[in-house]
Coordinates of C-alpha atoms and ligand atoms in Angstrom, one line a residue:
A1 CA 72.7 177.8 233.4
S2 CA 70.3 175.0 233.0
P3 CA 66.9 175.1 231.2
E4 CA 65.0 173.9 234.2
T5 CA 65.9 176.8 236.5
G6 CA 63.1 179.3 237.1
T7 CA 63.2 182.9 235.9
D8 CA 61.8 184.6 238.9
L9 CA 63.3 186.9 241.6
S10 CA 63.6 184.2 244.1
E11 CA 65.9 182.2 241.8
A12 CA 68.1 185.3 241.2
L13 CA 68.3 185.9 245.0
R14 CA 69.2 182.3 245.6
V15 CA 72.1 182.6 243.0
L16 CA 73.2 185.9 244.7
N17 CA 73.3 184.2 248.2
T18 CA 74.5 180.8 247.3
V19 CA 76.9 181.4 244.4
F20 CA 78.2 184.8 245.2
G21 CA 77.7 184.9 248.9
Y22 CA 75.9 188.2 249.1
D23 CA 72.8 188.9 251.2
S24 CA 71.0 191.5 249.2
F25 CA 71.2 193.4 245.9
R26 CA 72.6 196.9 245.7
G27 CA 71.2 200.0 244.1
D28 CA 69.4 199.1 240.8
Q29 CA 70.9 195.7 240.6
Q30 CA 67.7 193.8 241.5
Q31 CA 65.6 195.7 238.9
I32 CA 68.2 195.2 236.3
V33 CA 68.5 191.5 236.9
E34 CA 64.7 191.0 236.9
H35 CA 64.4 193.0 233.6
V36 CA 67.2 191.0 231.9
V37 CA 66.1 187.6 233.3
G38 CA 62.7 188.4 231.9
G39 CA 64.3 188.8 228.3
G40 CA 64.4 192.7 228.2
D41 CA 67.3 194.7 226.8
A42 CA 69.0 197.0 229.2
L43 CA 71.6 199.9 229.1
V44 CA 73.2 200.3 232.5
L45 CA 75.2 203.4 233.4
M46 CA 76.8 202.7 236.9
P47 CA 79.9 204.2 238.4
T48 CA 83.0 202.0 238.7
G49 CA 82.6 199.8 241.7
G50 CA 78.9 200.0 241.6
G51 CA 78.5 196.3 240.9
K52 CA 77.9 196.0 237.2
S53 CA 79.2 192.4 236.8
L54 CA 76.4 190.8 238.8
C55 CA 73.9 192.5 236.6
Y56 CA 74.8 190.1 233.7
Q57 CA 76.3 187.3 235.6
I58 CA 73.2 186.5 237.7
P59 CA 70.9 186.5 234.5
S60 CA 73.4 184.3 232.7
L61 CA 73.0 181.8 235.5
V62 CA 69.3 182.0 235.8
R63 CA 68.3 182.1 232.1
P64 CA 68.7 179.0 230.0
G65 CA 71.9 178.9 227.8
V66 CA 75.3 180.6 228.1
G67 CA 75.8 184.3 228.9
V68 CA 78.2 185.7 226.2
V69 CA 80.2 188.8 227.6
V70 CA 81.9 191.0 225.1
S71 CA 84.8 192.8 227.0
P72 CA 87.9 194.7 225.8
L73 CA 89.7 193.7 228.9
I74 CA 91.6 190.8 227.4
A75 CA 94.4 190.9 230.1
L76 CA 91.8 190.4 232.8
M77 CA 89.8 187.5 231.2
Q78 CA 91.9 184.8 232.8
D79 CA 91.5 186.5 236.3
Q80 CA 87.6 186.9 235.8
V81 CA 87.2 183.3 234.7
D82 CA 89.4 182.0 237.6
A83 CA 87.3 184.1 240.0
L84 CA 84.1 182.7 238.7
T85 CA 85.5 179.2 238.6
A86 CA 86.4 179.5 242.3
L87 CA 82.7 180.2 243.0
G88 CA 81.6 177.1 241.0
V89 CA 80.5 179.0 237.9
R90 CA 81.4 177.3 234.6
A91 CA 83.3 180.1 232.7
G92 CA 85.5 180.3 229.8
F93 CA 87.0 182.9 227.5
L94 CA 88.0 183.2 223.8
N95 CA 90.8 185.6 222.8
S96 CA 94.0 185.9 220.9
T97 CA 96.2 184.9 223.7
Q98 CA 95.1 181.3 223.5
T99 CA 96.4 178.3 221.6
I100 CA 94.1 176.6 219.1
E101 CA 93.6 173.7 221.4
Q102 CA 92.5 175.9 224.3
R103 CA 90.1 177.7 222.0
N104 CA 88.7 174.4 220.7
Q105 CA 88.2 173.1 224.2
V106 CA 86.2 176.3 225.1
E107 CA 84.1 176.2 222.0
T108 CA 83.2 172.6 222.5
A109 CA 82.0 173.3 226.1
F110 CA 80.2 176.4 224.8
V111 CA 78.2 174.4 222.3
A112 CA 77.6 171.5 224.6
G113 CA 76.0 174.0 227.1
D114 CA 78.7 173.2 229.6
L115 CA 79.4 176.8 230.2
D116 CA 77.4 179.5 232.2
L117 CA 79.4 182.4 230.9
L118 CA 81.7 182.9 228.0
Y119 CA 84.0 186.0 227.7
L120 CA 84.8 187.1 224.3
A121 CA 87.3 189.7 222.9
P122 CA 85.6 192.3 220.6
E123 CA 87.7 191.5 217.6
R124 CA 86.3 187.9 217.4
L125 CA 82.8 189.4 216.7
S126 CA 83.5 190.1 213.2
M127 CA 84.7 186.6 212.5
E128 CA 82.4 184.4 210.6
S129 CA 83.5 181.5 212.7
T130 CA 82.3 183.2 215.7
A131 CA 78.8 183.7 214.2
R132 CA 78.7 180.0 213.1
L133 CA 79.6 179.1 216.7
F134 CA 76.9 181.2 218.2
D135 CA 74.4 179.7 215.9
R136 CA 75.2 176.2 217.3
A137 CA 74.7 177.1 221.0
E138 CA 72.0 178.4 223.2
I139 CA 72.8 181.9 224.2
A140 CA 71.2 183.3 227.5
L141 CA 72.1 186.9 226.9
F142 CA 74.8 189.2 225.2
A143 CA 76.6 191.4 227.8
I144 CA 78.5 194.3 226.4
D145 CA 80.9 195.4 229.0
E146 CA 82.6 198.9 228.7
A147 CA 80.0 199.9 226.3
H148 CA 81.3 203.4 225.9
C149 CA 84.0 201.9 223.7
V150 CA 81.5 202.1 220.9
S151 CA 81.3 205.8 221.2
Q152 CA 83.6 208.0 219.2
W153 CA 82.7 210.9 221.4
G154 CA 83.9 209.0 224.3
H155 CA 87.5 208.7 225.4
D156 CA 88.2 205.1 224.7
F157 CA 86.8 204.3 221.2
R158 CA 87.4 200.7 219.8
P159 CA 86.5 200.2 216.2
E160 CA 85.8 196.5 216.8
Y161 CA 82.9 197.6 218.9
L162 CA 81.1 198.9 215.9
A163 CA 80.5 195.2 215.0
L164 CA 78.3 194.9 218.0
S165 CA 75.4 196.1 216.0
T166 CA 75.3 192.8 214.2
L167 CA 74.4 190.9 217.4
H168 CA 70.9 192.2 217.4
E169 CA 70.4 191.8 213.7
R170 CA 71.5 188.2 213.8
W171 CA 70.0 187.0 217.1
P172 CA 67.1 189.3 217.7
D173 CA 65.6 187.2 220.4
V174 CA 68.7 187.2 222.7
P175 CA 68.4 190.0 225.3
R176 CA 71.3 192.4 225.4
I177 CA 72.7 194.4 228.4
A178 CA 75.3 197.1 227.7
L179 CA 77.1 198.4 230.7
T180 CA 79.5 201.3 231.2
A181 CA 80.7 203.7 234.0
T182 CA 80.8 206.6 231.5
A183 CA 77.7 208.6 231.6
T184 CA 77.9 211.9 229.8
H185 CA 74.8 212.6 227.8
A186 CA 76.6 212.4 224.5
T187 CA 78.1 209.1 225.3
H188 CA 74.8 207.7 226.6
E189 CA 73.0 208.7 223.4
E190 CA 75.7 207.3 221.2
I191 CA 75.7 204.0 222.9
A192 CA 72.0 203.7 222.5
R193 CA 72.0 204.6 218.9
R194 CA 75.1 202.5 217.8
L195 CA 73.9 199.4 219.7
D196 CA 70.3 199.9 218.6
L197 CA 69.1 200.1 222.3
G198 CA 66.5 202.6 221.7
E199 CA 63.9 200.1 223.1
A200 CA 66.0 199.0 225.9
R201 CA 65.2 200.1 229.5
H202 CA 68.0 202.5 230.7
F203 CA 69.2 202.3 234.2
V204 CA 71.2 205.3 235.3
A205 CA 72.7 205.2 238.8
S206 CA 73.9 208.1 240.8
F207 CA 77.5 208.9 240.0
D208 CA 78.2 210.3 243.4
R209 CA 81.0 208.7 245.3
P210 CA 80.6 210.4 248.6
N211 CA 83.6 208.7 250.4
I212 CA 86.0 210.1 247.8
Q213 CA 87.5 213.5 248.6
Y214 CA 88.4 215.5 245.5
R215 CA 91.4 217.9 245.6
I216 CA 93.2 219.6 242.9
V217 CA 96.3 221.6 243.8
P218 CA 98.6 223.9 241.9
K219 CA 101.7 221.9 240.7
N220 CA 104.9 223.3 242.1
D221 CA 107.3 220.4 242.7
P222 CA 105.0 217.4 241.9
K223 CA 107.1 214.5 243.2
R224 CA 107.7 216.2 246.5
Q225 CA 104.0 217.2 246.8
L226 CA 103.1 213.7 246.1
L227 CA 105.6 212.4 248.8
D228 CA 104.1 214.8 251.3
L229 CA 100.5 213.5 250.6
L230 CA 101.7 209.8 251.0
R231 CA 103.6 210.4 254.2
T232 CA 101.2 212.6 256.0
E233 CA 97.8 211.2 254.9
H234 CA 98.3 207.7 253.5
P235 CA 101.4 206.1 255.1
G236 CA 101.5 202.4 254.3
E237 CA 98.3 202.5 252.2
A238 CA 97.6 201.2 248.9
G239 CA 97.2 203.7 246.0
I240 CA 97.6 204.5 242.4
V241 CA 99.6 207.4 240.9
Y242 CA 98.9 208.3 237.3
C243 CA 101.5 210.0 235.1
L244 CA 101.2 210.8 231.5
S245 CA 104.5 209.3 230.1
K246 CA 106.3 206.1 230.6
A247 CA 109.4 208.1 231.5
S248 CA 107.7 210.0 234.3
V249 CA 106.2 206.8 235.6
D250 CA 109.8 205.3 235.9
K251 CA 111.2 208.5 237.5
T252 CA 108.4 208.9 240.0
A253 CA 108.4 205.3 241.0
E254 CA 112.2 205.4 241.6
F255 CA 111.8 208.6 243.6
L256 CA 109.2 207.1 245.8
V257 CA 111.2 203.9 246.4
A258 CA 114.4 206.0 247.2
N259 CA 112.2 207.7 249.8
G260 CA 111.0 204.5 251.4
I261 CA 107.6 204.1 249.7
S262 CA 106.9 200.6 248.3
A263 CA 106.1 201.6 244.8
L264 CA 105.9 199.7 241.5
P265 CA 105.8 201.0 238.0
Y266 CA 103.3 199.9 235.4
H267 CA 103.2 201.0 231.7
A268 CA 103.1 199.6 228.2
G269 CA 106.9 199.8 227.8
L270 CA 107.6 197.2 230.5
D271 CA 107.6 193.6 229.5
K272 CA 104.5 191.5 229.9
D273 CA 105.8 189.4 232.8
T274 CA 106.9 192.5 234.9
R275 CA 103.5 194.1 234.1
A276 CA 101.6 191.1 235.2
T277 CA 103.8 190.6 238.4
N278 CA 103.3 194.2 239.4
Q279 CA 99.6 194.2 238.8
S280 CA 99.1 191.0 240.8
R281 CA 101.3 192.1 243.7
F282 CA 99.3 195.3 243.8
L283 CA 96.1 193.3 244.0
R284 CA 97.3 190.8 246.5
E285 CA 99.7 192.5 248.8
D286 CA 98.9 195.3 251.3
G287 CA 100.0 198.9 251.0
L288 CA 101.6 199.0 247.7
V289 CA 101.6 202.0 245.5
V290 CA 101.4 201.6 241.7
V291 CA 102.8 204.4 239.5
A292 CA 101.3 204.0 236.1
T293 CA 100.1 205.4 232.9
I294 CA 96.4 205.0 232.1
A295 CA 97.2 201.7 230.6
F296 CA 96.7 200.5 234.3
G297 CA 93.4 200.1 236.0
M298 CA 90.6 199.1 233.5
G299 CA 88.7 196.5 235.4
I300 CA 91.1 196.5 238.5
D301 CA 88.9 195.5 241.4
K302 CA 90.8 196.2 244.6
P303 CA 88.5 197.4 247.3
D304 CA 91.0 199.2 249.6
V305 CA 92.7 201.6 247.2
R306 CA 93.0 204.6 249.6
F307 CA 94.2 207.2 247.1
V308 CA 94.4 207.9 243.5
A309 CA 96.9 210.7 242.6
H310 CA 97.3 212.4 239.2
L311 CA 100.7 214.1 238.5
D312 CA 99.5 215.1 235.0
L313 CA 96.1 216.5 233.7
P314 CA 93.8 213.7 232.4
K315 CA 92.4 214.4 228.9
S316 CA 88.8 214.3 229.9
V317 CA 86.4 214.4 232.9
E318 CA 85.3 210.9 232.0
G319 CA 88.9 209.7 232.2
Y320 CA 89.4 211.6 235.4
Y321 CA 86.2 210.1 237.0
Q322 CA 87.0 206.5 235.9
E323 CA 90.6 206.8 237.2
T324 CA 89.7 208.5 240.5
G325 CA 86.8 205.9 240.8
R326 CA 89.2 203.2 241.5
A327 CA 89.7 204.7 245.0
G328 CA 87.6 203.6 247.8
R329 CA 85.4 200.9 246.4
D330 CA 84.9 199.6 250.0
G331 CA 83.2 202.8 250.8
Q332 CA 85.9 204.0 253.3
P333 CA 87.2 207.5 253.0
S334 CA 89.6 207.9 250.2
T335 CA 91.5 210.7 248.3
A336 CA 91.4 211.8 244.7
W337 CA 94.3 214.2 244.5
M338 CA 95.8 215.9 241.5
A339 CA 98.6 218.4 240.9
Y340 CA 97.9 220.6 237.8
G341 CA 100.0 223.4 236.4
L342 CA 100.6 225.6 233.4
Q343 CA 102.7 223.0 231.6
D344 CA 99.8 220.6 231.7
V345 CA 97.5 222.9 229.8
A346 CA 100.2 223.8 227.3
Q347 CA 101.1 220.1 226.8
Q348 CA 97.5 218.9 226.4
R349 CA 96.7 221.7 223.9
R350 CA 99.7 220.7 222.0
L351 CA 98.9 217.0 221.9
I352 CA 95.5 217.9 220.4
D353 CA 97.1 220.0 217.8
M354 CA 99.4 217.2 216.8
S355 CA 96.7 214.5 217.0
E356 CA 95.7 212.5 214.0
G357 CA 92.2 212.8 212.7
D358 CA 90.1 215.4 211.2
Q359 CA 89.0 218.9 212.4
A360 CA 85.9 217.5 214.1
H361 CA 88.0 215.0 216.1
R362 CA 90.2 217.8 217.3
R363 CA 87.2 219.9 218.3
R364 CA 86.0 216.9 220.3
L365 CA 89.3 216.6 222.1
S366 CA 89.3 220.2 222.7
A367 CA 85.9 220.2 224.2
H368 CA 86.9 217.3 226.5
L369 CA 90.0 219.2 227.7
D370 CA 88.0 222.4 228.3
A371 CA 85.6 220.5 230.5
M372 CA 88.5 219.0 232.4
L373 CA 90.1 222.5 232.9
A374 CA 86.8 224.0 234.1
L375 CA 86.8 221.3 236.8
C376 CA 90.3 222.3 237.8
E377 CA 89.7 226.0 237.8
T378 CA 86.3 225.9 239.4
V379 CA 85.7 227.9 242.6
E380 CA 82.4 225.9 243.3
C381 CA 82.2 222.5 244.9
R382 CA 84.2 220.0 242.8
R383 CA 81.5 217.2 243.4
V384 CA 78.7 219.5 242.2
Q385 CA 80.8 220.4 239.1
L386 CA 81.7 216.8 238.3
L387 CA 78.1 215.4 238.8
N388 CA 76.7 218.3 236.7
Y389 CA 79.0 217.2 234.0
F390 CA 77.3 213.9 234.0
G391 CA 73.8 215.5 234.1
Q392 CA 73.2 215.0 237.7
Q393 CA 72.3 217.5 240.4
A394 CA 74.1 217.6 243.7
Q395 CA 74.6 219.9 246.8
P396 CA 77.9 221.2 247.8
C397 CA 79.7 218.2 249.5
G398 CA 81.5 220.0 252.4
N399 CA 84.3 217.6 251.9
C400 CA 86.3 218.6 248.6
D401 CA 89.1 221.2 248.7
T402 CA 86.9 224.0 247.3
C403 CA 84.2 223.4 250.0
L404 CA 86.8 223.1 252.8
S405 CA 88.7 226.2 251.9
P406 CA 86.7 228.2 249.3
P407 CA 89.1 229.9 246.8
Q408 CA 89.0 233.6 246.5
T409 CA 88.4 235.0 243.1
W410 CA 89.9 238.3 241.9
D411 CA 89.6 240.6 239.0
G412 CA 92.6 239.6 236.8
T413 CA 91.6 241.7 233.7
I414 CA 94.6 244.0 234.0
P415 CA 97.3 241.3 234.4
A416 CA 95.6 239.4 231.6
Q417 CA 95.9 242.5 229.4
K418 CA 99.6 242.7 230.3
V419 CA 100.2 239.3 229.2
L420 CA 98.1 239.5 226.1
S421 CA 99.6 242.7 225.0
T422 CA 103.1 241.3 225.4
V423 CA 102.3 238.4 223.2
L424 CA 100.6 240.8 220.7
R425 CA 103.7 243.2 220.6
L426 CA 106.1 240.3 220.1
D427 CA 103.9 239.1 217.2
R428 CA 103.2 242.5 215.6
E429 CA 106.4 244.3 216.3
R430 CA 108.9 241.5 216.0
R431 CA 107.1 238.6 214.3
Q432 CA 108.3 236.5 217.2
S433 CA 106.5 234.1 219.6
F434 CA 107.9 232.7 222.9
G435 CA 106.9 230.3 225.6
A436 CA 105.4 231.1 229.0
G437 CA 108.7 231.4 230.9
H438 CA 110.0 234.1 228.7
I439 CA 106.9 236.1 228.7
I440 CA 106.9 236.1 232.4
D441 CA 110.6 237.2 232.4
I442 CA 109.6 240.2 230.2
L443 CA 106.7 241.1 232.5
L444 CA 109.0 240.9 235.6
G445 CA 111.6 242.9 233.9
K446 CA 114.3 240.2 234.3
Q447 CA 117.7 240.8 232.5
T448 CA 118.2 237.3 231.2
P449 CA 120.7 236.5 228.4
K450 CA 117.7 235.6 226.1
I451 CA 116.1 239.0 226.9
S452 CA 119.2 241.0 226.0
Q453 CA 119.9 238.9 223.0
H454 CA 116.4 239.7 221.6
G455 CA 116.5 243.3 222.9
H456 CA 113.2 242.6 224.7
D457 CA 114.0 245.1 227.4
S458 CA 112.9 247.8 225.0
L459 CA 109.4 246.4 224.7
S460 CA 106.9 248.7 226.3
T461 CA 105.7 245.9 228.5
F462 CA 109.1 245.1 229.9
G463 CA 108.9 245.2 233.7
I464 CA 105.3 246.2 233.9
G465 CA 104.4 243.1 235.9
E466 CA 106.5 243.5 239.0
D467 CA 103.4 243.7 241.2
L468 CA 103.0 239.9 240.9
K469 CA 105.4 237.1 241.7
D470 CA 106.6 234.5 239.3
N471 CA 104.3 231.7 240.4
E472 CA 101.4 234.2 240.5
W473 CA 102.1 234.9 236.8
R474 CA 102.2 231.3 236.1
G475 CA 98.8 231.0 237.6
V476 CA 97.6 233.9 235.5
L477 CA 98.9 232.3 232.2
R478 CA 97.5 228.9 233.1
Q479 CA 94.1 230.4 233.7
L480 CA 94.3 232.4 230.4
L481 CA 95.1 229.1 228.6
A482 CA 92.3 227.3 230.5
Q483 CA 89.8 230.0 229.6
G484 CA 90.8 229.9 226.0
L485 CA 92.1 233.5 226.1
L486 CA 95.5 232.3 225.1
T487 CA 96.7 229.3 223.1
V488 CA 100.0 227.4 222.5
Q489 CA 101.4 226.5 219.1
G490 CA 104.4 225.1 217.3
E491 CA 107.1 222.7 218.4
Y492 CA 108.2 224.8 221.3
N493 CA 104.7 225.5 222.8
T494 CA 104.9 229.2 222.2
L495 CA 102.0 231.4 223.2
A496 CA 99.6 233.0 220.7
L497 CA 96.4 235.0 220.9
T498 CA 92.9 233.6 220.3
E499 CA 89.9 235.3 218.9
A500 CA 88.6 235.9 222.4
S501 CA 91.9 237.7 223.3
A502 CA 90.7 240.8 221.4
E503 CA 87.7 241.2 223.7
V504 CA 90.1 241.4 226.8
L505 CA 92.6 243.8 225.1
G506 CA 89.6 245.9 223.9
R507 CA 88.3 246.1 227.5
Q508 CA 85.1 244.4 226.6
R509 CA 85.6 241.4 228.8
Q510 CA 86.4 241.0 232.4
V511 CA 88.7 238.0 233.4
M512 CA 87.9 236.5 236.8
M513 CA 90.6 234.3 238.3
R514 CA 91.0 231.9 241.1
R515 CA 93.5 233.1 243.7
E516 CA 96.5 230.7 244.1
P517 CA 96.8 229.3 247.6
E518 CA 100.1 230.2 249.2
R519 CA 102.8 227.8 248.3
A520 CA 103.0 225.1 251.0
A521 CA 106.0 225.3 253.3
R522 CA 108.7 222.9 252.5
P523 CA 108.8 220.1 255.2
A524 CA 111.9 219.6 257.2
R525 CA 112.0 215.9 256.5
S526 CA 114.9 214.5 254.5
E527 CA 114.2 213.3 251.1
R528 CA 116.3 212.1 248.2
K529 CA 115.8 213.2 244.6
Ligands
ADP601 P1 82.0 197.5 238.5 O1 82.1 196.5 237.4 O2 80.7 198.2 238.5 O3 83.1 198.4 238.7 P2 82.0 195.1 240.2 O4 80.9 194.4 239.5 O5 83.3 194.8 240.0 O6 81.8 196.7 239.8 O7 81.7 195.1 241.7 C1 82.4 195.9 242.6 C2 82.6 195.2 244.0 O8 81.3 195.2 244.6 C3 82.9 193.8 243.8 O9 83.9 193.4 244.7 C4 81.6 193.0 243.9 O10 81.9 191.7 244.5 C5 81.0 193.9 245.0 N1 79.5 193.7 244.9 C6 78.8 193.8 243.8 N2 77.4 193.7 244.1 C7 77.4 193.4 245.4 C8 76.3 193.2 246.4 N3 75.0 193.1 246.0 N4 76.6 192.9 247.7 C9 77.8 193.0 248.1 N5 79.0 193.2 247.3 C10 78.6 193.5 245.9

């Protein structure tokens, strides 16, 4: 940006047209740009794909000086700078992947005013050399991208982000714009407080993504369910499949490839070159499927991702929203599909138990998981539930799975009592605890080796659950876990009662459940494991 440029709207529009090649601003962009160009602070909450980048890029070009962008997306800085350079914008970055010579070059250009935008890794903020550098240059604004990383309540906390509070103390006259796609009330408040943005204007966009169809199905045979989805609804289309572990990423990618789908793995266990190649192939080629851990995706800007599939339960609604938000940035119909089952709940509860950090931290993680489970088990419109979570009102969308085929509810109090009293008896009478599979075997009255070994056929609840099928019991147990009426503990995910269980056993509490859809018929198509 040069000092002689005007600071009015027409200048911003001219940059939008001539530099970025767009006709008009979208949503709140114009107001945000005007506010920041005028020197105001802003906190921008806008969903993924909403167009946050222009909100700081254009003011950086219009205002005198260099726009400094703090971003945790180090792996993407080179791409971002290349893209801007291709548009004729003078951009550079400073992070740990550079040689000293490369850094010196960028710093010289920065001080000389030969840059419009400088991307900076957050860990550089706490370095005294960075402060000295800032003192020697004219700074147009500070943009704080992925601002939710400052929030401990959020799902992606970065300790280096706490140093961001010094920006305002040391350079009080430089406007700041903080941006995030995470918008729960708690995160919003924490960003404003930690970054001292109380005086800033807050711009909160709608989080509705009307072109995304949300679907959450019971997990039976996840890889086959996924293959079905890809073959029947998204043949030859680009998409992202999220798995929790590196091992399941590898296995799922191999399975898809063996079944004729062009799939690539992506996770932190792969070497840097493979990761970079797979990411850039996904961005540049048509119709590739990336199977990935959540390490993949922050800042991925590919407009025609037609589906995002989750084979494991995300840890929070924020995470789910961000991940699914990578679908359909071009506004075309897209699918957010997830398979979710009993093991997911047990596994996530277990991960929280084992997590480091204090009691308060574990309570936060638990609250995040509970909200995610409520979204999975809801009988209401998924979109309404999702937007309510972000504090926004909506009408039933008519497009998600629960709108299209409203799930029946049923009174599951008696089956719940059967499960809970089995767990209670094992604990009281035998001082034992077992996992879900064994509890179900007891209820179904199965004579397995483990049952005879422990003499569990003499329990009074043995065989009292023959009215439900195995997978129906799995649904009951999953919902009891989701509702906090049952919990898992120990190394082997054994089941235990909670304080709330007593109310059900004492008949003071009714347990409503979501009816499991019939298991989908197995397709005749050939497939390889
Ligand atoms: P976010 O950072 O909010 O996820 P981006 O800034 O990456 O979103 O923008 C998403 C996509 O929308 C990009 O491809 C961008 O070029 C495009 N875009 C943003 N603003 C506009 C606009 N006013 N007109 C047309 N396209 C836009």
